[in-house]
PDB file of C-alpha atoms in Angstrom:
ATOM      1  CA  UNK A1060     222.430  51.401 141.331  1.00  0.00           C
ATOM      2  CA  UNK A1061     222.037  54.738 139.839  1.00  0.00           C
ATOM      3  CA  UNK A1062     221.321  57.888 140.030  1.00  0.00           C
ATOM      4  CA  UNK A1063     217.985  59.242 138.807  1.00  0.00           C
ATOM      5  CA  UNK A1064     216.025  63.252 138.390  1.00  0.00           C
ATOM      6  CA  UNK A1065     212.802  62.671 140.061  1.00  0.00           C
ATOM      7  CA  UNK A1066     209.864  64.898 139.903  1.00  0.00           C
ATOM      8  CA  UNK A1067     207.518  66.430 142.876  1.00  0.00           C
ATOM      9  CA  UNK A1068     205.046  63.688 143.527  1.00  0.00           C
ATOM     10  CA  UNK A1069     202.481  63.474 146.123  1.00  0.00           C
ATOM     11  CA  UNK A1070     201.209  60.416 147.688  1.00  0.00           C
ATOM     12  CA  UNK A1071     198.407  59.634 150.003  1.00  0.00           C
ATOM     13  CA  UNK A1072     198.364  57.027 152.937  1.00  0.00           C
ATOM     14  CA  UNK A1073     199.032  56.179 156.076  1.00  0.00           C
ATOM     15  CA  UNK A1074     201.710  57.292 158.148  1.00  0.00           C
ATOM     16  CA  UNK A1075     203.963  56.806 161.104  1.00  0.00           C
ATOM     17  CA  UNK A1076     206.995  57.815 163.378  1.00  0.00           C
ATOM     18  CA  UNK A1077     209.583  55.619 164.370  1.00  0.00           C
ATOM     19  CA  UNK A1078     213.372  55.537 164.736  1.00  0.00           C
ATOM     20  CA  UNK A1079     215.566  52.883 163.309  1.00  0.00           C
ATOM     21  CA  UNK A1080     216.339  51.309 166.966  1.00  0.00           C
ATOM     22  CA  UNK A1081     212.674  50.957 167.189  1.00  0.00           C
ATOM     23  CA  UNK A1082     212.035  49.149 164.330  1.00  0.00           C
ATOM     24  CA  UNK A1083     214.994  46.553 165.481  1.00  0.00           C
ATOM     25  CA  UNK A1084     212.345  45.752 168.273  1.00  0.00           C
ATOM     26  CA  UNK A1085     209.067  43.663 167.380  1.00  0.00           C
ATOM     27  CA  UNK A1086     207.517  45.305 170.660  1.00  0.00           C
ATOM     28  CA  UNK A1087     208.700  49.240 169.274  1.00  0.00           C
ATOM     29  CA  UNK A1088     208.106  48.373 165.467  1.00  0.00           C
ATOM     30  CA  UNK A1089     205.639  50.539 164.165  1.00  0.00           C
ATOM     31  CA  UNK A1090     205.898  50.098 160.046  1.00  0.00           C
ATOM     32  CA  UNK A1091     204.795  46.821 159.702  1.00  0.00           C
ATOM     33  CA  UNK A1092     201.422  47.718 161.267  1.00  0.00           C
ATOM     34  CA  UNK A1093     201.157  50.473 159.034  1.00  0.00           C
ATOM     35  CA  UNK A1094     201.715  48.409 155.930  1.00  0.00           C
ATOM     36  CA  UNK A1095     199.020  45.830 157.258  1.00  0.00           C
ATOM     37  CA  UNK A1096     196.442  48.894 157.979  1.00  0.00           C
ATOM     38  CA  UNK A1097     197.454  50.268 154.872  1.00  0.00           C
ATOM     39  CA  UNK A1098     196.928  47.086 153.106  1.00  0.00           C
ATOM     40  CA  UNK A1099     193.316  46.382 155.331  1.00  0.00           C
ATOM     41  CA  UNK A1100     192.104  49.697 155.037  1.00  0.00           C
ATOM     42  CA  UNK A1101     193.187  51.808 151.561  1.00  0.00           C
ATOM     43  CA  UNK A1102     192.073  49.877 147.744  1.00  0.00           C
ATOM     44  CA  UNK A1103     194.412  50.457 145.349  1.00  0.00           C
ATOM     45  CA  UNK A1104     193.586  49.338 141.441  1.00  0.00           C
ATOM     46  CA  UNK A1105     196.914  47.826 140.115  1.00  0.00           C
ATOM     47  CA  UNK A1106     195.032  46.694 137.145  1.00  0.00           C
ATOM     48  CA  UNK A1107     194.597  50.188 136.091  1.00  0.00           C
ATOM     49  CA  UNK A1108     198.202  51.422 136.766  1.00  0.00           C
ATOM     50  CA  UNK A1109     198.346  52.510 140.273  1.00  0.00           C
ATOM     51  CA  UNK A1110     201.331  51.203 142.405  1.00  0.00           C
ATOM     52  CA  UNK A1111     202.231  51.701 146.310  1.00  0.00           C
ATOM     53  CA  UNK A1112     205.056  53.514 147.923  1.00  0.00           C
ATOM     54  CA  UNK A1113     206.744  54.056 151.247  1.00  0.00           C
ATOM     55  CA  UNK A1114     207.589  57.036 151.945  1.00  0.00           C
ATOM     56  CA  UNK A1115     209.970  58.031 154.259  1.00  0.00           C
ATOM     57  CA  UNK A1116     210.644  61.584 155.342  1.00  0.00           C
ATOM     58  CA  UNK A1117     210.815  64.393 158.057  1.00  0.00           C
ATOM     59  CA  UNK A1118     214.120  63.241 159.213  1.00  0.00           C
ATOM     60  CA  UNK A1119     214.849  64.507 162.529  1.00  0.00           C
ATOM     61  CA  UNK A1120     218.783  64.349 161.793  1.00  0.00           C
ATOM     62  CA  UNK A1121     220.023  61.599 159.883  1.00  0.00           C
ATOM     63  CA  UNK A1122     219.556  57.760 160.430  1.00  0.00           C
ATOM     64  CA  UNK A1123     219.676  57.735 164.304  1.00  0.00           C
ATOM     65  CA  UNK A1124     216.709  60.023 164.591  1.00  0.00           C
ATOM     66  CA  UNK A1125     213.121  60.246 164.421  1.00  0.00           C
ATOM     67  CA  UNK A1126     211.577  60.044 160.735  1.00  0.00           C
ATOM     68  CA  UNK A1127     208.095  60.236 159.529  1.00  0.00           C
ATOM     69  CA  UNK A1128     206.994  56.666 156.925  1.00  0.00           C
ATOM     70  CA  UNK A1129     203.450  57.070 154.600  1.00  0.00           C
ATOM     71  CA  UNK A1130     202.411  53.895 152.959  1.00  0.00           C
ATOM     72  CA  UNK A1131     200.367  55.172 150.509  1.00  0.00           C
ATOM     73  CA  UNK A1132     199.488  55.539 146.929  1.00  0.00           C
ATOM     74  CA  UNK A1133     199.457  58.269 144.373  1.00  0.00           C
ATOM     75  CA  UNK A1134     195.534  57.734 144.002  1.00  0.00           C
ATOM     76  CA  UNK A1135     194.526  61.520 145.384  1.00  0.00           C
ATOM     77  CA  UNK A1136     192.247  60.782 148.554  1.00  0.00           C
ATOM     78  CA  UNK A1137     191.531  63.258 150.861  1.00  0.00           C
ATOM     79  CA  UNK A1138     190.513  61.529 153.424  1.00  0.00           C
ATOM     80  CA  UNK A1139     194.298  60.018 153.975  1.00  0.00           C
ATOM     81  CA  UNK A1140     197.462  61.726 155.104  1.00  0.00           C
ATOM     82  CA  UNK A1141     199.479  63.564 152.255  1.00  0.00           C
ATOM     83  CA  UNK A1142     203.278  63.854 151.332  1.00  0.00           C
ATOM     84  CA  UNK A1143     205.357  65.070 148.623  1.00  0.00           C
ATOM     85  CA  UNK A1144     208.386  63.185 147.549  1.00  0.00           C
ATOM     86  CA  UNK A1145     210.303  66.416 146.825  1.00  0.00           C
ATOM     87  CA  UNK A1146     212.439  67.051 143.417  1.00  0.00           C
ATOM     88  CA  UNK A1147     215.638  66.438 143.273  1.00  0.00           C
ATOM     89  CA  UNK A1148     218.575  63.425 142.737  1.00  0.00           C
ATOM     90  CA  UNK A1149     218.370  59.837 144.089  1.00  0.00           C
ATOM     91  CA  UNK A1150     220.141  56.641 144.308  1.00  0.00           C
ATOM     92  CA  UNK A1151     218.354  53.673 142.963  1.00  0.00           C
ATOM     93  CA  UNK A1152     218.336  50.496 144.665  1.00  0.00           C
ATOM     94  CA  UNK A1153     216.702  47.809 142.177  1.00  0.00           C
ATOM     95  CA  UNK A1154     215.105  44.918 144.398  1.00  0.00           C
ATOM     96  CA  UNK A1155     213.044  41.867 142.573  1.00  0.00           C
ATOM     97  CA  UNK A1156     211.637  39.392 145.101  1.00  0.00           C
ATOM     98  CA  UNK A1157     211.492  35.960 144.422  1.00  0.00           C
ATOM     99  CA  UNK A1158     207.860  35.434 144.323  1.00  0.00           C
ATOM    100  CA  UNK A1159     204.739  37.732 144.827  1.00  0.00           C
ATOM    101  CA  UNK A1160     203.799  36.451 148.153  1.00  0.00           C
ATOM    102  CA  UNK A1161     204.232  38.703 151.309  1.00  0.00           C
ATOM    103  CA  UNK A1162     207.238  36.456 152.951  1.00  0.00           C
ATOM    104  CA  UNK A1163     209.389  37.245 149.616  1.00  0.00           C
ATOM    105  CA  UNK A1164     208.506  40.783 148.910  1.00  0.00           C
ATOM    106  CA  UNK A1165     209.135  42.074 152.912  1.00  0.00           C
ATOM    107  CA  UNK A1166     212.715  39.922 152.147  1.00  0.00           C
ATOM    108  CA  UNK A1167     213.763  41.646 149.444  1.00  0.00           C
ATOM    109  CA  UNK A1168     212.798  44.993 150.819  1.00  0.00           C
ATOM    110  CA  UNK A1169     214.784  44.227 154.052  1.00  0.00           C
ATOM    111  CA  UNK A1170     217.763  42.822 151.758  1.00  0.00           C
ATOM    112  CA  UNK A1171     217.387  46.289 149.906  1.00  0.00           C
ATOM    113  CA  UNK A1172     217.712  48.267 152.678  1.00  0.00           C
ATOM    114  CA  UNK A1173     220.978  46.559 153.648  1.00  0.00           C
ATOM    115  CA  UNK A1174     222.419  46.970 150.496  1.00  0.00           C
ATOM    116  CA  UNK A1175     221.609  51.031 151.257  1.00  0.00           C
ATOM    117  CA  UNK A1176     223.282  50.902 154.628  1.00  0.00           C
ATOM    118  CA  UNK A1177     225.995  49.176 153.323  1.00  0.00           C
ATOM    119  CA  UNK A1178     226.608  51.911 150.691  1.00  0.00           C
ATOM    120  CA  UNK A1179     226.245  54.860 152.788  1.00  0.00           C
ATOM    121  CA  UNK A1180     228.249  53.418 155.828  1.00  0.00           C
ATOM    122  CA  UNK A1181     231.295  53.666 153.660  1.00  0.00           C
ATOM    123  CA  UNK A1182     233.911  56.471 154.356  1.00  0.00           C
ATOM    124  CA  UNK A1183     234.160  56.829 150.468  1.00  0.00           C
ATOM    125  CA  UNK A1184     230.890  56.431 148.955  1.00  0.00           C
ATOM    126  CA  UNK A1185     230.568  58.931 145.987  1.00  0.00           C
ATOM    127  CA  UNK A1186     227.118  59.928 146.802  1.00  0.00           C
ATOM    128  CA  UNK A1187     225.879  60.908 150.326  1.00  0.00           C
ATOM    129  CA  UNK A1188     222.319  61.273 151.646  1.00  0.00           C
ATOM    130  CA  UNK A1189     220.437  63.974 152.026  1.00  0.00           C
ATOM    131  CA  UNK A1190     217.411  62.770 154.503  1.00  0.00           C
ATOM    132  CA  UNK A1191     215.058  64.652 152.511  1.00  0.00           C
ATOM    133  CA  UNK A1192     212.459  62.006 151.176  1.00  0.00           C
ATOM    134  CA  UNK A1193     213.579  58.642 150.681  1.00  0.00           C
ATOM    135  CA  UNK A1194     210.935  55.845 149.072  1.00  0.00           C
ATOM    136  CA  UNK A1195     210.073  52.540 148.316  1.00  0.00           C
ATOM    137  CA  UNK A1196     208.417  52.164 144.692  1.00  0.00           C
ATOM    138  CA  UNK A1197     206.629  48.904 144.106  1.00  0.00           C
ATOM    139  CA  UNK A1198     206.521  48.684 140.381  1.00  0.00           C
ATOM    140  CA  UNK A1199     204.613  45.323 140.550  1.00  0.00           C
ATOM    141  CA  UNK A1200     204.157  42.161 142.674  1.00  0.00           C
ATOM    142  CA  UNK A1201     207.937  41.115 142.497  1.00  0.00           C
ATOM    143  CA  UNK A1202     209.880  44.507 141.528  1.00  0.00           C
ATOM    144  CA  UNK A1203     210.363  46.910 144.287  1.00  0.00           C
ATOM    145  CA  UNK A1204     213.008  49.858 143.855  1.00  0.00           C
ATOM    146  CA  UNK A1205     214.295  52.208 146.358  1.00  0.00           C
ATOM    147  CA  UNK A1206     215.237  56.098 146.223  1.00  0.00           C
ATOM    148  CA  UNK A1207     217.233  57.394 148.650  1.00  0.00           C
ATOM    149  CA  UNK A1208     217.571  61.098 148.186  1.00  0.00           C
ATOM    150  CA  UNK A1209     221.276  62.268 147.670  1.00  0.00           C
ATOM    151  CA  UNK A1210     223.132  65.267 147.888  1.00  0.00           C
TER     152      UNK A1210
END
């Protein structure tokens, strides 16, 4: 992990909002359906350099609350939701799934994400989030990194 500058960056998708507790439930989850409509319903031309995010954002509070998550891409399309992943530091989680098929790339996003509440549920973590924007960056069929953005 480290920590990166990232620029304003607006992406366009599909979005949701959830709470953590719901997404522990298969009847309450709400982002996998996203990512499937997302996946049904928006093209995206990886051959010619565009990649996916997930953004997460509009925090109510802090993990416990409400949030708002886009999938989307940074293909402008007006005739999806916008967001902007605002400016500022994050924490990088690298992730690299075993194999481009669904099954292996949810995994290692899931594994990611554990490694991020692992880090910020310690006492004396050096960095400490900020529940601004947070995202998922899938670089390419296996390589998926995380942001979380940190104060």
């Amino acid at each position: 992990m480290n920590v990166v500058d990232v620029d304003e960056k607006e992406i366009y998708g599909i979005s949701v909002r959830t709470t953590n507790a719901n997404e522990m439930n298969p009847e309450t989850a709400k982002i996998g359906k996203t990512w499937q409509k997302f996946d049904r319903e928006v093209p995206v031309n990886y051959q010619a350099g565009e990649r996916v995010y997930g953004v997460y954002y509009d925090y109510q509070s802090d993990a416990n609350g409400e949030f708002q998550v886009l999938a989307g891409t940074e293909s402008r399309n007006d005739s999806l939701e916008k967001v902007t992943i605002l400016k500022g530091k994050y924490l990088v989680f690298e992730s690299q799934a075993k194999s481009a098929d669904d099954k292996a790339r949810i995994q290692a996003v899931i594994e990611t994400w554990g490694r991020v509440w692992d880090y910020f549920s310690l006492d004396d973590s050096e960095y400490k989030r900020a529940y601004k924007t947070d995202f998922e960056h899938y670089k390419n069929e296996t390589a998926i990194n995380i942001y979380i953005s940190v104060m």
